[in-house]
CSV table of N, CA and C in Angstrom, one decimal:
chain,number,residue,atom,x,y,z
A,1,UNK,N,1.0,-1.0,0.1
A,1,UNK,CA,0.0,0.1,-0.1
A,1,UNK,C,1.2,1.2,0.3
A,2,UNK,N,0.3,2.1,-0.9
A,2,UNK,CA,1.6,3.3,-1.0
A,2,UNK,C,0.9,4.7,-0.2
A,3,UNK,N,1.5,5.5,0.4
A,3,UNK,CA,1.3,6.5,1.6
A,3,UNK,C,0.4,7.1,0.5
A,4,UNK,N,0.1,7.3,-0.7
A,4,UNK,CA,-0.8,8.0,-1.5
A,4,UNK,C,-2.4,7.8,-1.1
A,5,UNK,N,-2.3,6.2,-1.1
A,5,UNK,CA,-3.7,5.8,-1.1
A,5,UNK,C,-4.9,5.9,-0.2
A,6,UNK,N,-4.2,6.7,1.1
A,6,UNK,CA,-5.6,7.3,1.9
A,6,UNK,C,-5.2,8.9,2.0
A,7,UNK,N,-4.9,9.6,1.3
A,7,UNK,CA,-4.8,10.9,1.1
A,7,UNK,C,-6.1,11.5,0.2
A,8,UNK,N,-6.9,12.0,1.3
A,8,UNK,CA,-7.9,13.1,0.6
A,8,UNK,C,-7.3,13.5,-0.7
A,9,UNK,N,-8.4,13.0,-1.7
A,9,UNK,CA,-8.2,13.7,-3.1
A,9,UNK,C,-8.5,15.0,-3.4
A,10,UNK,N,-9.1,15.7,-2.7
A,10,UNK,CA,-9.1,17.2,-2.9
A,10,UNK,C,-8.6,17.9,-2.3
A,11,UNK,N,-7.6,17.8,-0.8
A,11,UNK,CA,-6.7,18.2,0.0
A,11,UNK,C,-5.4,17.9,0.2
A,12,UNK,N,-5.2,16.5,-0.2
A,12,UNK,CA,-3.6,16.3,0.1
A,12,UNK,C,-3.2,15.2,-1.0
A,13,UNK,N,-3.8,15.2,-2.2
A,13,UNK,CA,-3.2,14.0,-2.9
A,13,UNK,C,-2.5,15.0,-3.7
A,14,UNK,N,-2.9,15.5,-4.3
A,14,UNK,CA,-1.9,16.4,-5.5
A,14,UNK,C,-0.9,17.2,-5.0
A,15,UNK,N,-1.0,17.9,-3.9
A,15,UNK,CA,0.0,18.5,-3.0
A,15,UNK,C,0.7,17.7,-2.7
A,16,UNK,N,0.7,16.6,-1.8
A,16,UNK,CA,1.6,15.6,-1.4
A,16,UNK,C,2.8,15.1,-2.4
A,17,UNK,N,1.9,14.7,-3.6
A,17,UNK,CA,2.5,14.4,-4.7
A,17,UNK,C,3.6,15.3,-5.5
A,18,UNK,N,3.2,16.6,-5.7
A,18,UNK,CA,3.8,18.0,-6.1
A,18,UNK,C,5.0,18.0,-4.9
A,19,UNK,N,4.6,18.0,-3.7
A,19,UNK,CA,6.1,18.3,-2.9
A,19,UNK,C,6.8,17.1,-3.3
A,20,UNK,N,6.4,15.6,-3.2
A,20,UNK,CA,7.6,15.0,-3.5
A,20,UNK,C,8.3,15.0,-4.7
A,21,UNK,N,7.3,15.2,-5.8
A,21,UNK,CA,8.7,15.8,-7.1
A,21,UNK,C,9.1,17.0,-6.8
A,22,UNK,N,8.4,17.5,-6.5
A,22,UNK,CA,9.8,19.1,-6.1
A,22,UNK,C,10.9,18.4,-5.5
A,23,UNK,N,10.8,17.7,-4.3
A,23,UNK,CA,12.1,16.9,-3.6
A,23,UNK,C,13.1,16.4,-4.6
A,24,UNK,N,12.2,15.3,-5.5
A,24,UNK,CA,13.0,14.6,-6.4
A,24,UNK,C,13.5,15.1,-7.7
A,25,UNK,N,12.6,16.5,-8.4
A,25,UNK,CA,13.2,16.4,-9.3
A,25,UNK,C,14.1,17.9,-9.0
A,26,UNK,N,13.8,19.0,-8.4
A,26,UNK,CA,14.0,20.3,-8.1
A,26,UNK,C,15.7,20.3,-8.2
A,27,UNK,N,16.1,19.1,-7.2
A,27,UNK,CA,17.6,19.2,-7.3
A,27,UNK,C,18.5,18.6,-8.6
A,28,UNK,N,17.6,18.3,-9.7
A,28,UNK,CA,17.5,17.9,-10.8
A,28,UNK,C,17.8,18.7,-12.1
A,29,UNK,N,17.0,20.0,-11.6
A,29,UNK,CA,17.1,21.2,-12.6
A,29,UNK,C,15.9,21.4,-12.9
A,30,UNK,N,14.8,20.8,-12.9
A,30,UNK,CA,13.7,21.5,-13.2
A,30,UNK,C,12.5,21.8,-12.0
A,31,UNK,N,11.5,22.9,-12.5
A,31,UNK,CA,10.7,23.7,-11.7
A,31,UNK,C,9.3,23.0,-11.3
A,32,UNK,N,8.9,23.2,-10.7
A,32,UNK,CA,7.5,22.4,-10.3
A,32,UNK,C,6.4,23.1,-10.3
A,33,UNK,N,5.1,23.1,-10.7
A,33,UNK,CA,3.9,23.9,-10.4
A,33,UNK,C,2.6,23.1,-10.2
A,34,UNK,N,2.1,22.8,-8.7
A,34,UNK,CA,0.7,22.6,-8.3
A,34,UNK,C,-0.4,23.6,-9.0
A,35,UNK,N,-1.0,23.1,-10.0
A,35,UNK,CA,-2.1,24.0,-10.6
A,35,UNK,C,-3.3,24.2,-9.6
A,36,UNK,N,-3.5,23.3,-8.5
A,36,UNK,CA,-4.5,23.8,-7.6
A,36,UNK,C,-4.2,24.7,-6.1
A,37,UNK,N,-4.3,24.3,-5.2
A,37,UNK,CA,-4.2,25.2,-3.9
A,37,UNK,C,-3.6,24.4,-2.9
A,38,UNK,N,-3.7,25.0,-1.7
A,38,UNK,CA,-3.2,24.0,-0.5
A,38,UNK,C,-4.6,23.4,-0.1
A,39,UNK,N,-5.7,23.8,-0.4
A,39,UNK,CA,-7.0,23.1,-0.2
A,39,UNK,C,-8.0,22.9,-0.6
A,40,UNK,N,-7.2,22.7,-2.4
A,40,UNK,CA,-8.0,22.2,-3.4
A,40,UNK,C,-7.3,21.7,-4.4
A,41,UNK,N,-8.0,20.7,-5.4
A,41,UNK,CA,-7.0,20.1,-6.2
A,41,UNK,C,-7.1,21.2,-7.6
A,42,UNK,N,-6.2,20.6,-8.7
A,42,UNK,CA,-6.2,21.5,-9.7
A,42,UNK,C,-7.6,21.8,-10.4
A,43,UNK,N,-8.0,22.9,-10.7
A,43,UNK,CA,-9.3,22.6,-11.7
A,43,UNK,C,-9.3,21.8,-13.2
A,44,UNK,N,-10.5,21.8,-13.4
A,44,UNK,CA,-10.3,21.0,-14.8
A,44,UNK,C,-10.1,22.4,-15.8
A,45,UNK,N,-9.7,21.7,-17.2
A,45,UNK,CA,-9.0,22.5,-18.0
A,45,UNK,C,-7.1,22.9,-18.3
A,46,UNK,N,-6.6,22.5,-17.1
A,46,UNK,CA,-5.0,22.6,-16.7
A,46,UNK,C,-4.5,21.0,-16.2
A,47,UNK,N,-3.5,21.0,-16.5
A,47,UNK,CA,-2.7,19.8,-16.1
A,47,UNK,C,-2.3,19.7,-14.4
A,48,UNK,N,-2.7,18.8,-13.5
A,48,UNK,CA,-2.8,18.8,-12.1
A,48,UNK,C,-1.5,19.7,-11.7
A,49,UNK,N,-0.3,18.6,-12.2
A,49,UNK,CA,1.1,19.1,-12.0
A,49,UNK,C,1.9,19.4,-13.2
A,50,UNK,N,3.0,19.8,-13.1
A,50,UNK,CA,3.7,20.6,-14.2
A,50,UNK,C,5.3,20.6,-13.8
A,51,UNK,N,6.1,19.7,-14.5
A,51,UNK,CA,7.5,19.9,-14.1
A,51,UNK,C,8.0,19.8,-15.1
A,52,UNK,N,9.0,20.7,-15.3
A,52,UNK,CA,9.6,21.3,-16.3
A,52,UNK,C,11.2,21.6,-16.3
A,53,UNK,N,12.0,21.7,-17.5
A,53,UNK,CA,13.0,22.5,-17.5
A,53,UNK,C,13.2,23.1,-19.0
A,54,UNK,N,14.3,23.6,-19.6
A,54,UNK,CA,14.3,24.3,-20.5
A,54,UNK,C,14.2,23.3,-22.0
A,55,UNK,N,14.3,21.5,-21.5
A,55,UNK,CA,13.9,20.9,-22.5
A,55,UNK,C,12.6,20.0,-22.8
A,56,UNK,N,12.2,19.8,-21.5
A,56,UNK,CA,11.4,18.8,-21.3
A,56,UNK,C,10.1,19.3,-20.3
A,57,UNK,N,8.8,18.8,-20.8
A,57,UNK,CA,7.7,19.4,-19.8
A,57,UNK,C,7.0,18.1,-19.5
A,58,UNK,N,6.7,17.6,-18.4
A,58,UNK,CA,6.0,16.4,-17.7
A,58,UNK,C,5.1,17.1,-17.1
A,59,UNK,N,3.8,17.0,-17.5
A,59,UNK,CA,2.7,16.9,-16.7
A,59,UNK,C,2.3,15.3,-15.7
A,60,UNK,N,1.8,15.9,-15.3
A,60,UNK,CA,1.3,14.6,-14.0
A,60,UNK,C,-0.2,14.6,-13.4
A,61,UNK,N,-1.3,13.9,-14.2
A,61,UNK,CA,-2.6,14.2,-13.6
A,61,UNK,C,-2.9,12.7,-12.8
A,62,UNK,N,-3.2,13.3,-11.8
A,62,UNK,CA,-3.6,12.4,-10.1
A,62,UNK,C,-4.7,12.2,-10.4
A,63,UNK,N,-5.4,10.9,-10.1
A,63,UNK,CA,-6.5,10.7,-9.5
A,63,UNK,C,-6.7,9.8,-8.8
A,64,UNK,N,-7.8,9.5,-7.9
A,64,UNK,CA,-8.1,8.3,-7.3
A,64,UNK,C,-9.1,7.4,-7.3
A,65,UNK,N,-9.3,7.3,-8.9
A,65,UNK,CA,-10.3,6.7,-9.8
A,65,UNK,C,-10.2,5.4,-9.9
A,66,UNK,N,-10.8,4.3,-9.7
A,66,UNK,CA,-10.4,3.3,-10.3
A,66,UNK,C,-11.8,2.5,-11.3
A,67,UNK,N,-10.8,1.8,-12.0
A,67,UNK,CA,-11.6,0.7,-12.8
A,67,UNK,C,-12.4,1.9,-14.0
A,68,UNK,N,-13.5,1.5,-14.2
A,68,UNK,CA,-14.3,2.2,-15.0
A,68,UNK,C,-14.5,3.7,-14.8
A,69,UNK,N,-14.1,4.0,-14.0
A,69,UNK,CA,-14.3,5.2,-13.7
A,69,UNK,C,-13.3,6.1,-14.3
A,70,UNK,N,-12.3,5.7,-14.4
A,70,UNK,CA,-10.9,6.4,-15.3
A,70,UNK,C,-11.4,6.8,-16.8
A,71,UNK,N,-11.9,5.8,-17.3
A,71,UNK,CA,-12.5,6.3,-18.4
A,71,UNK,C,-12.4,7.4,-19.0
A,72,UNK,N,-13.1,8.5,-18.4
A,72,UNK,CA,-13.4,10.0,-18.6
A,72,UNK,C,-12.2,10.7,-18.9
A,73,UNK,N,-10.8,10.4,-17.7
A,73,UNK,CA,-9.6,10.6,-17.5
A,73,UNK,C,-8.7,10.7,-18.9
A,74,UNK,N,-9.0,10.1,-19.7
A,74,UNK,CA,-8.0,10.0,-21.1
A,74,UNK,C,-8.2,11.3,-22.0
A,75,UNK,N,-9.6,11.6,-22.2
A,75,UNK,CA,-9.9,12.3,-23.5
A,75,UNK,C,-8.8,14.0,-22.6
A,76,UNK,N,-9.2,14.5,-21.3
A,76,UNK,CA,-8.8,15.6,-20.7
A,76,UNK,C,-7.5,15.2,-20.6
A,77,UNK,N,-6.7,14.3,-20.2
A,77,UNK,CA,-5.4,13.8,-20.5
A,77,UNK,C,-4.7,14.1,-21.7
A,78,UNK,N,-5.3,13.8,-22.7
A,78,UNK,CA,-4.6,14.2,-24.2
A,78,UNK,C,-4.9,15.5,-24.5
A,79,UNK,N,-6.3,16.2,-24.2
A,79,UNK,CA,-6.0,17.9,-24.5
A,79,UNK,C,-5.0,18.3,-23.4
A,80,UNK,N,-4.6,18.4,-22.3
A,80,UNK,CA,-3.8,18.8,-21.8
A,80,UNK,C,-2.3,18.7,-22.4
A,81,UNK,N,-2.1,17.3,-22.9
A,81,UNK,CA,-1.0,17.4,-23.3
A,81,UNK,C,-1.0,17.9,-24.7
A,82,UNK,N,-1.5,18.1,-25.7
A,82,UNK,CA,-1.6,18.5,-26.8
A,82,UNK,C,-1.2,20.2,-26.8
A,83,UNK,N,-2.2,20.8,-25.1
A,83,UNK,CA,-2.1,22.6,-24.8
A,83,UNK,C,-0.4,22.6,-24.2
A,84,UNK,N,-0.1,21.2,-23.8
A,84,UNK,CA,1.3,21.6,-23.2
A,84,UNK,C,2.0,21.9,-24.9
A,85,UNK,N,2.3,21.1,-25.5
A,85,UNK,CA,3.0,21.2,-26.2
A,85,UNK,C,2.3,22.5,-27.0
A,86,UNK,N,1.5,22.9,-27.4
A,86,UNK,CA,0.9,23.7,-28.1
A,86,UNK,C,1.9,25.2,-27.3
A,87,UNK,N,1.5,25.5,-26.0
A,87,UNK,CA,2.2,26.1,-25.4
A,87,UNK,C,4.0,26.2,-25.0
A,88,UNK,N,4.7,25.1,-25.5
A,88,UNK,CA,6.0,24.8,-25.4
A,88,UNK,C,6.3,24.3,-26.5
A,89,UNK,N,6.5,24.8,-27.7
A,89,UNK,CA,6.7,24.2,-28.7
A,89,UNK,C,8.1,23.6,-29.0
A,90,UNK,N,9.0,23.8,-28.7
A,90,UNK,CA,10.2,23.8,-28.6
A,90,UNK,C,10.9,22.8,-27.5
A,91,UNK,N,10.0,22.2,-26.6
A,91,UNK,CA,10.5,21.3,-25.7
A,91,UNK,C,9.8,20.2,-26.1
A,92,UNK,N,10.1,18.9,-25.6
A,92,UNK,CA,9.5,17.8,-25.3
A,92,UNK,C,8.6,17.6,-24.2
A,93,UNK,N,7.1,17.1,-24.6
A,93,UNK,CA,6.2,16.7,-23.8
A,93,UNK,C,6.3,15.9,-23.4
A,94,UNK,N,5.7,15.2,-22.4
A,94,UNK,CA,5.1,13.8,-21.8
A,94,UNK,C,3.8,14.2,-20.9
A,95,UNK,N,3.0,12.9,-20.3
A,95,UNK,CA,2.3,13.0,-19.2
A,95,UNK,C,2.2,11.9,-18.9
A,96,UNK,N,2.5,12.2,-16.9
A,96,UNK,CA,2.4,10.6,-15.9
A,96,UNK,C,1.0,10.7,-15.7
A,97,UNK,N,0.4,9.4,-15.8
A,97,UNK,CA,-1.3,9.5,-15.6
A,97,UNK,C,-1.3,8.7,-14.0
A,98,UNK,N,-1.5,9.2,-12.9
A,98,UNK,CA,-1.2,8.5,-12.0
A,98,UNK,C,-2.6,8.0,-11.0
A,99,UNK,N,-2.6,6.7,-10.2
A,99,UNK,CA,-3.8,6.6,-9.9
A,99,UNK,C,-3.4,5.4,-9.0
A,100,UNK,N,-4.6,4.9,-8.6
A,100,UNK,CA,-4.4,3.7,-7.1
A,100,UNK,C,-4.1,2.4,-8.1
A,101,UNK,N,-4.5,2.2,-9.4
A,101,UNK,CA,-4.1,1.3,-10.2
A,101,UNK,C,-4.7,1.7,-11.3
A,102,UNK,N,-4.2,1.4,-12.5
A,102,UNK,CA,-4.5,1.4,-13.7
A,102,UNK,C,-5.4,0.5,-14.4
A,103,UNK,N,-6.7,0.7,-14.6
A,103,UNK,CA,-8.0,0.0,-15.2
A,103,UNK,C,-7.1,-0.4,-16.5
A,104,UNK,N,-7.4,-1.8,-17.3
A,104,UNK,CA,-6.9,-2.3,-18.4
A,104,UNK,C,-7.5,-1.1,-19.3
A,105,UNK,N,-8.9,-1.0,-19.5
A,105,UNK,CA,-9.2,0.0,-20.3
A,105,UNK,C,-8.8,1.1,-20.7
A,106,UNK,N,-8.3,2.0,-19.5
A,106,UNK,CA,-7.4,3.0,-19.4
A,106,UNK,C,-5.8,2.8,-20.0
A,107,UNK,N,-5.1,1.3,-19.7
A,107,UNK,CA,-3.8,1.5,-20.4
A,107,UNK,C,-4.1,1.1,-21.9
A,108,UNK,N,-5.6,0.5,-22.5
A,108,UNK,CA,-5.3,0.3,-23.5
A,108,UNK,C,-5.5,1.6,-24.4
A,109,UNK,N,-6.4,2.4,-23.9
A,109,UNK,CA,-6.4,3.9,-24.6
A,109,UNK,C,-5.3,4.5,-24.6
A,110,UNK,N,-4.6,4.5,-23.2
A,110,UNK,CA,-3.2,5.1,-23.0
A,110,UNK,C,-2.0,4.7,-24.2
A,111,UNK,N,-2.3,3.3,-24.7
A,111,UNK,CA,-1.2,2.3,-25.6
A,111,UNK,C,-1.8,2.7,-27.1
A,112,UNK,N,-3.2,2.8,-27.6
A,112,UNK,CA,-3.2,3.2,-28.6
A,112,UNK,C,-3.2,4.8,-29.0
A,113,UNK,N,-3.0,5.8,-27.7
A,113,UNK,CA,-2.7,6.9,-28.3
A,113,UNK,C,-1.3,6.7,-28.6
A,114,UNK,N,-0.5,6.2,-27.7
A,114,UNK,CA,1.3,6.4,-28.0
A,114,UNK,C,1.0,6.1,-29.1
A,115,UNK,N,0.7,4.8,-29.5
A,115,UNK,CA,0.7,4.3,-30.9
A,115,UNK,C,0.7,5.0,-31.8
A,116,UNK,N,-0.3,6.0,-32.1
A,116,UNK,CA,-0.7,6.9,-32.9
A,116,UNK,C,0.2,7.8,-33.2
A,117,UNK,N,0.3,8.5,-31.6
A,117,UNK,CA,1.9,9.5,-31.6
A,117,UNK,C,3.4,8.7,-32.6
A,118,UNK,N,3.5,7.8,-32.1
A,118,UNK,CA,4.8,7.0,-32.9
A,118,UNK,C,4.0,7.2,-34.3
A,119,UNK,N,3.3,6.7,-34.6
A,119,UNK,CA,3.1,6.2,-36.2
A,119,UNK,C,3.1,7.9,-37.3
A,120,UNK,N,2.5,9.0,-35.9
A,120,UNK,CA,2.8,10.2,-36.9
A,120,UNK,C,4.3,10.8,-36.7
A,121,UNK,N,5.3,9.9,-36.3
A,121,UNK,CA,6.6,9.9,-36.1
A,121,UNK,C,6.9,10.9,-34.9
A,122,UNK,N,6.2,11.1,-34.1
A,122,UNK,CA,6.4,11.8,-32.7
A,122,UNK,C,7.1,10.9,-31.4
A,123,UNK,N,8.2,11.7,-31.1
A,123,UNK,CA,9.0,10.9,-30.0
A,123,UNK,C,8.6,11.4,-28.9
A,124,UNK,N,7.9,12.2,-28.6
A,124,UNK,CA,7.7,12.8,-27.5
A,124,UNK,C,6.0,12.5,-27.6
A,125,UNK,N,5.2,13.6,-27.0
A,125,UNK,CA,4.0,13.4,-27.0
A,125,UNK,C,3.0,12.0,-26.3
A,126,UNK,N,3.8,11.5,-25.5
A,126,UNK,CA,3.4,10.4,-25.1
A,126,UNK,C,2.9,10.2,-23.4
A,127,UNK,N,2.1,9.1,-23.0
A,127,UNK,CA,1.7,9.1,-21.6
A,127,UNK,C,2.1,7.6,-21.3
A,128,UNK,N,2.1,7.7,-19.7
A,128,UNK,CA,2.9,6.9,-19.2
A,128,UNK,C,1.7,6.5,-18.0
A,129,UNK,N,0.9,5.6,-17.6
A,129,UNK,CA,0.4,5.1,-16.6
A,129,UNK,C,1.3,4.8,-15.2
A,130,UNK,N,1.2,5.2,-14.3
A,130,UNK,CA,1.7,5.0,-13.1
A,130,UNK,C,1.0,4.9,-12.3
A,131,UNK,N,1.1,3.5,-11.1
A,131,UNK,CA,0.2,3.3,-10.1
A,131,UNK,C,1.0,4.2,-9.0
A,132,UNK,N,0.1,4.2,-7.7
A,132,UNK,CA,0.4,4.8,-6.8
A,132,UNK,C,2.0,4.1,-6.1
A,133,UNK,N,2.1,2.8,-5.9
A,133,UNK,CA,2.9,2.2,-5.4
A,133,UNK,C,4.5,2.5,-6.2
A,134,UNK,N,4.1,2.7,-7.4
A,134,UNK,CA,5.0,2.6,-8.7
A,134,UNK,C,6.0,3.9,-8.6
A,135,UNK,N,4.8,5.0,-8.4
A,135,UNK,CA,5.3,6.6,-8.3
A,135,UNK,C,6.2,6.9,-7.1
A,136,UNK,N,5.7,6.1,-6.3
A,136,UNK,CA,6.0,6.7,-5.0
A,136,UNK,C,7.5,6.0,-4.7
A,137,UNK,N,7.7,4.5,-5.3
A,137,UNK,CA,8.8,3.8,-5.1
A,137,UNK,C,10.4,5.0,-6.3
A,138,UNK,N,9.8,5.1,-7.7
A,138,UNK,CA,10.2,6.2,-8.2
A,138,UNK,C,10.7,7.4,-7.4
A,139,UNK,N,9.8,8.0,-7.3
A,139,UNK,CA,10.0,9.2,-6.4
A,139,UNK,C,11.0,9.0,-5.0
A,140,UNK,N,11.0,7.9,-4.2
A,140,UNK,CA,11.6,7.9,-2.9
A,140,UNK,C,13.1,7.9,-3.5
A,141,UNK,N,13.4,7.2,-4.4
A,141,UNK,CA,14.6,6.5,-5.2
A,141,UNK,C,15.3,7.9,-5.5
A,142,UNK,N,14.9,8.7,-6.1
A,142,UNK,CA,15.2,10.1,-6.3
A,142,UNK,C,15.4,11.1,-5.2
A,143,UNK,N,14.1,11.1,-4.8
A,143,UNK,CA,14.7,12.0,-2.9
A,143,UNK,C,15.8,11.6,-2.2
A,144,UNK,N,16.5,10.4,-2.1
A,144,UNK,CA,17.0,9.8,-1.3
A,144,UNK,C,18.2,10.1,-2.0
A,145,UNK,N,18.4,10.1,-3.4
A,145,UNK,CA,19.5,9.8,-3.8
A,145,UNK,C,20.4,11.1,-4.4
A,146,UNK,N,22.2,11.2,-4.5
A,146,UNK,CA,22.5,12.4,-4.9
A,146,UNK,C,22.2,12.8,-6.4
A,147,UNK,N,21.5,13.8,-7.1
A,147,UNK,CA,20.9,14.4,-8.0
A,147,UNK,C,21.9,13.9,-9.4
A,148,UNK,N,23.4,13.6,-9.4
A,148,UNK,CA,23.9,12.9,-10.6
A,148,UNK,C,23.1,11.3,-11.1
A,149,UNK,N,22.8,10.6,-9.6
A,149,UNK,CA,22.4,9.5,-10.0
A,149,UNK,C,20.8,9.6,-10.5
A,150,UNK,N,20.5,8.6,-11.5
A,150,UNK,CA,19.1,8.6,-11.9
A,150,UNK,C,18.7,9.6,-12.7
A,151,UNK,N,19.4,10.1,-13.7
A,151,UNK,CA,18.8,11.3,-14.3
A,151,UNK,C,17.6,11.0,-14.9
A,152,UNK,N,17.0,12.1,-15.3
A,152,UNK,CA,15.6,12.1,-15.4
A,152,UNK,C,15.1,11.2,-16.8
A,153,UNK,N,16.4,11.7,-17.8
A,153,UNK,CA,16.3,11.0,-19.4
A,153,UNK,C,15.9,10.0,-19.0
A,154,UNK,N,16.8,9.0,-18.1
A,154,UNK,CA,16.6,7.5,-18.1
A,154,UNK,C,14.9,7.2,-17.6
A,155,UNK,N,14.0,8.0,-17.1
A,155,UNK,CA,13.0,8.0,-16.8
A,155,UNK,C,12.1,8.6,-17.6
A,156,UNK,N,12.4,8.9,-19.1
A,156,UNK,CA,11.9,9.4,-20.5
A,156,UNK,C,12.3,8.4,-21.3
A,157,UNK,N,12.9,7.3,-20.9
A,157,UNK,CA,13.0,6.1,-21.7
A,157,UNK,C,12.0,5.1,-21.3
A,158,UNK,N,11.0,5.2,-20.4
A,158,UNK,CA,10.5,4.4,-20.3
A,158,UNK,C,9.2,4.9,-20.8
A,159,UNK,N,9.1,6.2,-21.5
A,159,UNK,CA,8.1,5.8,-22.9
A,159,UNK,C,8.0,5.3,-23.7
A,160,UNK,N,9.3,5.0,-24.3
A,160,UNK,CA,9.6,4.8,-25.5
A,160,UNK,C,8.9,3.2,-25.3
A,161,UNK,N,8.7,2.7,-24.6
A,161,UNK,CA,8.3,1.0,-24.4
A,161,UNK,C,6.5,0.7,-24.0
A,162,UNK,N,6.1,2.0,-24.9
A,162,UNK,CA,4.4,2.6,-24.7
A,162,UNK,C,3.8,0.5,-25.3
A,163,UNK,N,4.5,0.0,-26.3
A,163,UNK,CA,3.5,-1.2,-26.6
A,163,UNK,C,4.0,-2.2,-25.3
A,164,UNK,N,4.7,-2.2,-24.1
A,164,UNK,CA,4.8,-3.1,-23.2
A,164,UNK,C,3.9,-2.6,-21.8
A,165,UNK,N,3.5,-1.4,-22.2
A,165,UNK,CA,2.4,-1.3,-21.4
A,165,UNK,C,1.3,-2.0,-20.8
A,166,UNK,N,1.5,-3.3,-20.1
A,166,UNK,CA,0.3,-4.1,-20.5
A,166,UNK,C,-0.7,-3.9,-18.8
A,167,UNK,N,0.1,-4.2,-18.2
A,167,UNK,CA,-0.8,-3.5,-16.5
A,167,UNK,C,0.8,-3.1,-16.0
A,168,UNK,N,0.2,-2.6,-14.6
A,168,UNK,CA,1.0,-2.0,-13.3
A,168,UNK,C,2.2,-2.7,-12.9
A,169,UNK,N,2.2,-4.0,-12.9
A,169,UNK,CA,3.2,-4.6,-12.5
A,169,UNK,C,4.2,-4.8,-13.9
A,170,UNK,N,4.0,-4.9,-15.2
A,170,UNK,CA,4.9,-4.7,-15.9
A,170,UNK,C,5.4,-3.4,-16.7
A,171,UNK,N,4.8,-2.4,-16.0
A,171,UNK,CA,4.9,-1.0,-15.8
A,171,UNK,C,6.3,-1.0,-15.0
A,172,UNK,N,5.6,-1.4,-14.1
A,172,UNK,CA,7.2,-1.4,-13.2
A,172,UNK,C,8.0,-1.3,-12.9
A,173,UNK,N,8.2,-2.7,-13.5
A,173,UNK,CA,9.2,-3.4,-14.5
A,173,UNK,C,10.1,-2.4,-14.8
A,174,UNK,N,9.3,-2.2,-16.1
A,174,UNK,CA,10.1,-1.1,-17.1
A,174,UNK,C,10.8,-0.1,-16.3
A,175,UNK,N,10.1,0.9,-15.4
A,175,UNK,CA,10.8,1.6,-14.9
A,175,UNK,C,12.2,1.3,-13.8
A,176,UNK,N,12.0,0.1,-13.1
A,176,UNK,CA,13.2,-0.6,-12.8
A,176,UNK,C,14.3,-0.8,-13.5
A,177,UNK,N,14.2,-1.4,-14.5
A,177,UNK,CA,15.0,-1.9,-15.8
A,177,UNK,C,15.2,-0.2,-16.3
A,178,UNK,N,15.0,0.7,-17.0
A,178,UNK,CA,15.4,1.9,-17.4
A,178,UNK,C,15.9,2.6,-16.4
A,179,UNK,N,15.3,2.9,-15.2
A,179,UNK,CA,16.1,4.0,-14.3
A,179,UNK,C,17.0,3.2,-13.3
A,180,UNK,N,16.8,2.4,-12.8
A,180,UNK,CA,17.8,1.3,-11.5
A,180,UNK,C,18.7,0.7,-12.0
């Protein structure tokens, strides 16, 4: 069980993940912005959390929804990613979808979206689903390590393996292989 599982989705979840992202990514030269407040989650129409440097933007879309409830998330994730690219035309843009567990239909939708971007010749504009446990493992390792270890470029390599996004366990294995 992840530390994120029991957090209130409106007042704690995005805020805690944003703090963890800042502790992990800031020392690696990235800036972090949570688009919500200390007492509310990000409003619709904007990514929940944005992490960027001079070359890359990674948005994080965070939810506690499970199963079929996740179906409605994919359209807004795609819209946010495309808007992020439009606002950052000289940067590579990616999105991480974070949830307690990723529903099969959500993984299929993400994989189809990523395949379409690849068929268009795009190396970025990909979505990576991460369950709470895998995100926590990744961020803890970055937080606890020297900034020279575990560069974010290794994490971005996971997006290239979108055809292997089958379930949360296999995605965790990809993170372990590419990053650690």
